[in-house]
mmCIF file of C-alpha atoms in Angstrom:
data_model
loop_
_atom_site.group_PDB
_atom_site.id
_atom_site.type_symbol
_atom_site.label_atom_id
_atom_site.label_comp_id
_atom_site.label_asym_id
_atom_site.label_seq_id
_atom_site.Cartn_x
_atom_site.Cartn_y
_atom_site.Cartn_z
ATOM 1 C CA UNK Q 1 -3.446 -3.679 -33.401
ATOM 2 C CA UNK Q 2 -0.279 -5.300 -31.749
ATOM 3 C CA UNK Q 3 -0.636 -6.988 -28.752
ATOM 4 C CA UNK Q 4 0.946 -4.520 -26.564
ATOM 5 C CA UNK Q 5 -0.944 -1.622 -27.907
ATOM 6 C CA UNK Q 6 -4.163 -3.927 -26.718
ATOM 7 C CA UNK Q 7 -2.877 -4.373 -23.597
ATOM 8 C CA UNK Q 8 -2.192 -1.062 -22.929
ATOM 9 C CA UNK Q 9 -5.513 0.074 -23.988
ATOM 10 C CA UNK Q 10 -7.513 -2.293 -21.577
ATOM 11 C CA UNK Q 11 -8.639 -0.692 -18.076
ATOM 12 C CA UNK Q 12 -5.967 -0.675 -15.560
ATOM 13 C CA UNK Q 13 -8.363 -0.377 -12.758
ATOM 14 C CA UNK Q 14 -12.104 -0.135 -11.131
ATOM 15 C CA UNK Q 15 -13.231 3.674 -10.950
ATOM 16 C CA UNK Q 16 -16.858 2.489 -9.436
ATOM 17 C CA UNK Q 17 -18.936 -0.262 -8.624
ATOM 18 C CA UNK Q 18 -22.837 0.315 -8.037
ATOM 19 C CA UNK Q 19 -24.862 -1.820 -5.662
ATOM 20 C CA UNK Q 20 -28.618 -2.062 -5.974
ATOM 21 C CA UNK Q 21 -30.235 -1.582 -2.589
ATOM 22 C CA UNK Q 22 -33.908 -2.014 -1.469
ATOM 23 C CA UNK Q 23 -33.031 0.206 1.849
ATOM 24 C CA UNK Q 24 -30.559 2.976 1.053
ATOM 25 C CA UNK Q 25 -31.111 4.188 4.527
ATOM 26 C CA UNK Q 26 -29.889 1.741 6.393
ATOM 27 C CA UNK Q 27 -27.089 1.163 3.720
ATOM 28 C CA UNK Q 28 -25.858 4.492 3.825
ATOM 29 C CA UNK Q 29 -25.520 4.388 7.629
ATOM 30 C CA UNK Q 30 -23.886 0.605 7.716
ATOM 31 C CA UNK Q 31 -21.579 2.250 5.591
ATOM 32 C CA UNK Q 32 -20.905 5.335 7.575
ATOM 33 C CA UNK Q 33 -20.711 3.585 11.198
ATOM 34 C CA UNK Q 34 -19.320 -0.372 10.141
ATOM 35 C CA UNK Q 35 -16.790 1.107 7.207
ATOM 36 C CA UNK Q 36 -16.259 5.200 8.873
ATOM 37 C CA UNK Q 37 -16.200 6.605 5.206
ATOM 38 C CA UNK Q 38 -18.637 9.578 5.201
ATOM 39 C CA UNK Q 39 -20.783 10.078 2.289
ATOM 40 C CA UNK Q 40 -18.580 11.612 -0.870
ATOM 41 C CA UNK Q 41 -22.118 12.243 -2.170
ATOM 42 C CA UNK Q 42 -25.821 11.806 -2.270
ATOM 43 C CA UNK Q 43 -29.215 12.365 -3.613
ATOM 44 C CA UNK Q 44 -32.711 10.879 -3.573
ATOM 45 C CA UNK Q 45 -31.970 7.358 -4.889
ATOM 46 C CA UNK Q 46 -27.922 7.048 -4.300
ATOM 47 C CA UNK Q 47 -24.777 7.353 -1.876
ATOM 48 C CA UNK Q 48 -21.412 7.417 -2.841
ATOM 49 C CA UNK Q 49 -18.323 6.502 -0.585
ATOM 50 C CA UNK Q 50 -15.086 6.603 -1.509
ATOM 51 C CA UNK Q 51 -12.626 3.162 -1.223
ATOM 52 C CA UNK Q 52 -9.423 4.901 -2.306
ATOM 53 C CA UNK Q 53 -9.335 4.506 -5.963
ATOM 54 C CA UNK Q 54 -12.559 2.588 -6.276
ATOM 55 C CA UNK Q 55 -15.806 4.493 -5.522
ATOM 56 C CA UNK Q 56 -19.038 2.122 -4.066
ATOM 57 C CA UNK Q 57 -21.923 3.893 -5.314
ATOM 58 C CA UNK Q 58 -25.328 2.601 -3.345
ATOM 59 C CA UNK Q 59 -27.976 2.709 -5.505
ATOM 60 C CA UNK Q 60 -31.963 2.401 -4.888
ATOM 61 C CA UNK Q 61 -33.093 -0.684 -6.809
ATOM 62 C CA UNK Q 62 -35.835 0.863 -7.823
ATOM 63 C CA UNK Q 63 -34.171 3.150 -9.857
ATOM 64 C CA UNK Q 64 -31.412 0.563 -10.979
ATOM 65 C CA UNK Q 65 -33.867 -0.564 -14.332
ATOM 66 C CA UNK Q 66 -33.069 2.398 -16.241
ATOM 67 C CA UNK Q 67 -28.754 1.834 -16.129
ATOM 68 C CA UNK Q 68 -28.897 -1.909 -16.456
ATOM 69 C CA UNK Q 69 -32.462 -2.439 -19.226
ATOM 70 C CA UNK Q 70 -32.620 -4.903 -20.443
ATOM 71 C CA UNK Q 71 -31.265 -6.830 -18.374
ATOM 72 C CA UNK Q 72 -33.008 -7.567 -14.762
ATOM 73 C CA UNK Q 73 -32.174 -6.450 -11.151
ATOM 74 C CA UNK Q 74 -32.175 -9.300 -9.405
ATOM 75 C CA UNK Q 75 -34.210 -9.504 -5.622
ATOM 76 C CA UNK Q 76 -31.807 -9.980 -2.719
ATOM 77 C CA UNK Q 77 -33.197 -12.797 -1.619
ATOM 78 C CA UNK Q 78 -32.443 -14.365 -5.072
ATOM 79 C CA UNK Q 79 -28.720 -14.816 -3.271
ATOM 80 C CA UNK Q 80 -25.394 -13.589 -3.431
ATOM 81 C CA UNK Q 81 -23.264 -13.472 -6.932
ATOM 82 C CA UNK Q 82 -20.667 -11.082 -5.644
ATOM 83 C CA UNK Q 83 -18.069 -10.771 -2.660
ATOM 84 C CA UNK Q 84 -15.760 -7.138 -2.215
ATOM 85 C CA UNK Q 85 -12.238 -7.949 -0.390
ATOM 86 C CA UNK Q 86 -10.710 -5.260 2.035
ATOM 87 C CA UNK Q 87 -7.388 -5.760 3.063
ATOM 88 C CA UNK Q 88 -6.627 -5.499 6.705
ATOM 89 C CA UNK Q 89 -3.622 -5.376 8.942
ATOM 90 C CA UNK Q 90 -5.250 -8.086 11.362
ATOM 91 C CA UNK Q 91 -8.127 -10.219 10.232
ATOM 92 C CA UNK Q 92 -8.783 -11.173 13.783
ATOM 93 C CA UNK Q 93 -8.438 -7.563 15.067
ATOM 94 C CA UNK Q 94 -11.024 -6.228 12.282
ATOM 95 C CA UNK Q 95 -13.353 -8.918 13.507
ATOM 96 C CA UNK Q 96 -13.340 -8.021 17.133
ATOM 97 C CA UNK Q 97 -13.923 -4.386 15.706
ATOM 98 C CA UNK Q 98 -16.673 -5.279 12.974
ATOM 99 C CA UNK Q 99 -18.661 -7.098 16.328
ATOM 100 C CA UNK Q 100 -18.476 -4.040 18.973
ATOM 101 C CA UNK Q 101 -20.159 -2.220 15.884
ATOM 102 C CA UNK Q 102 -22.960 -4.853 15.780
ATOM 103 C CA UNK Q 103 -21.837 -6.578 12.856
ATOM 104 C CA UNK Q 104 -22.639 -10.126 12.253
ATOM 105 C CA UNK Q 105 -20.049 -12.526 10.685
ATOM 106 C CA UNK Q 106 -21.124 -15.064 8.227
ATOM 107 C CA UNK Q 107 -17.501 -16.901 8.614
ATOM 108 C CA UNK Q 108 -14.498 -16.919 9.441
ATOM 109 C CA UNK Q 109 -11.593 -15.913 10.883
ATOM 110 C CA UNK Q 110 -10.227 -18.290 9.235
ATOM 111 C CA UNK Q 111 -7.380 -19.816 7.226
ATOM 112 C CA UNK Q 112 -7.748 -20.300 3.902
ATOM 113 C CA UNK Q 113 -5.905 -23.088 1.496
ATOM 114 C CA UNK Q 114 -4.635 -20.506 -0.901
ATOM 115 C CA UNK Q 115 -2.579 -18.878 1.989
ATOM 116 C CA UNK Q 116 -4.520 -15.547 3.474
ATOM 117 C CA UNK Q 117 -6.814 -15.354 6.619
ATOM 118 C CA UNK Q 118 -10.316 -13.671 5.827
ATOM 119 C CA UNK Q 119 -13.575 -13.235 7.505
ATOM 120 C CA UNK Q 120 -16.649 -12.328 5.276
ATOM 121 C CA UNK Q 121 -20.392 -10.107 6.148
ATOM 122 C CA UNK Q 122 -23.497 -8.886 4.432
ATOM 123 C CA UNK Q 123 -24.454 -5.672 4.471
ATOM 124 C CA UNK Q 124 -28.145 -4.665 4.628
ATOM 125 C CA UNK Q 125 -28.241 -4.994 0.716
ATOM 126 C CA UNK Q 126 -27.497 -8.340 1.202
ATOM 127 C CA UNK Q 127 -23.697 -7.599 -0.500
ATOM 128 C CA UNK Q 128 -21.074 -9.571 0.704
ATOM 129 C CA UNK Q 129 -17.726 -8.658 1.889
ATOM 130 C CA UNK Q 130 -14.467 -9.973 3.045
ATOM 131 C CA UNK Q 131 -11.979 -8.810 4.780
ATOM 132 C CA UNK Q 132 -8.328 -10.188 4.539
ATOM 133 C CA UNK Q 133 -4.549 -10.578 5.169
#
């Protein structure tokens, strides 16, 4: 196989990411009020929204085991090995939004060395996202 027949073959893109959450509940609705998406779909143990291109799929933890065996699903608390970047228009703007919707900032706005501004939350799965310009 050439090297441009490789490269064309590779994924050009992210069609979903799934999130292991202990409260889909309260996930589901953070994602409904904080991001305004509403639910693409749903059942028992999961809740899809759409991000453009790139579907987030929320998806009880409990029933992560059987997608991801044998590997482990790691507790919340164990930290955070993951961050999701949303561009915005204005960084500061989106923050002043995120708080009137009772979102809590772990930093910024801020500057950042390589050049964009960004501010970054949880949400109550304990994922971590950015926003930036």
């Amino acid at each position: 196989m050439t090297d441009t027949a490789r490269a064309h073959s590779w994924p050009t893109g992210i069609s979903a990411i799934t999130l292991f959450v202990e409260d889909l509940d309260a996930t589901k609705r953070f994602y409904r009020e904080i991001f305004g998406l509403p639910v693409a779909f749903e059942n028992d143990n999961s809740a899809v929204f759409e991000f453009g291109n790139t579907i987030i799929n929320l998806l009880n933890a409990t029933a992560a085991p059987e997608l991801i065996e044998p590997a482990r699903v790691a507790e919340a608390a164990a930290g955070s090995r993951l961050q999701l970047t949303l561009p915005v228009d204005d960084v500061d703007a989106m923050c002043k939004e995120l708080a009137a919707r009772g979102v809590t900032l772990l930093n910024g706005p801020m500057d950042r060395p390589w050049g964009i501004r960004t501010a970054s939350f949880r949400d109550p799965g304990g994922h971590i996202w950015e926003i930036a310009k």
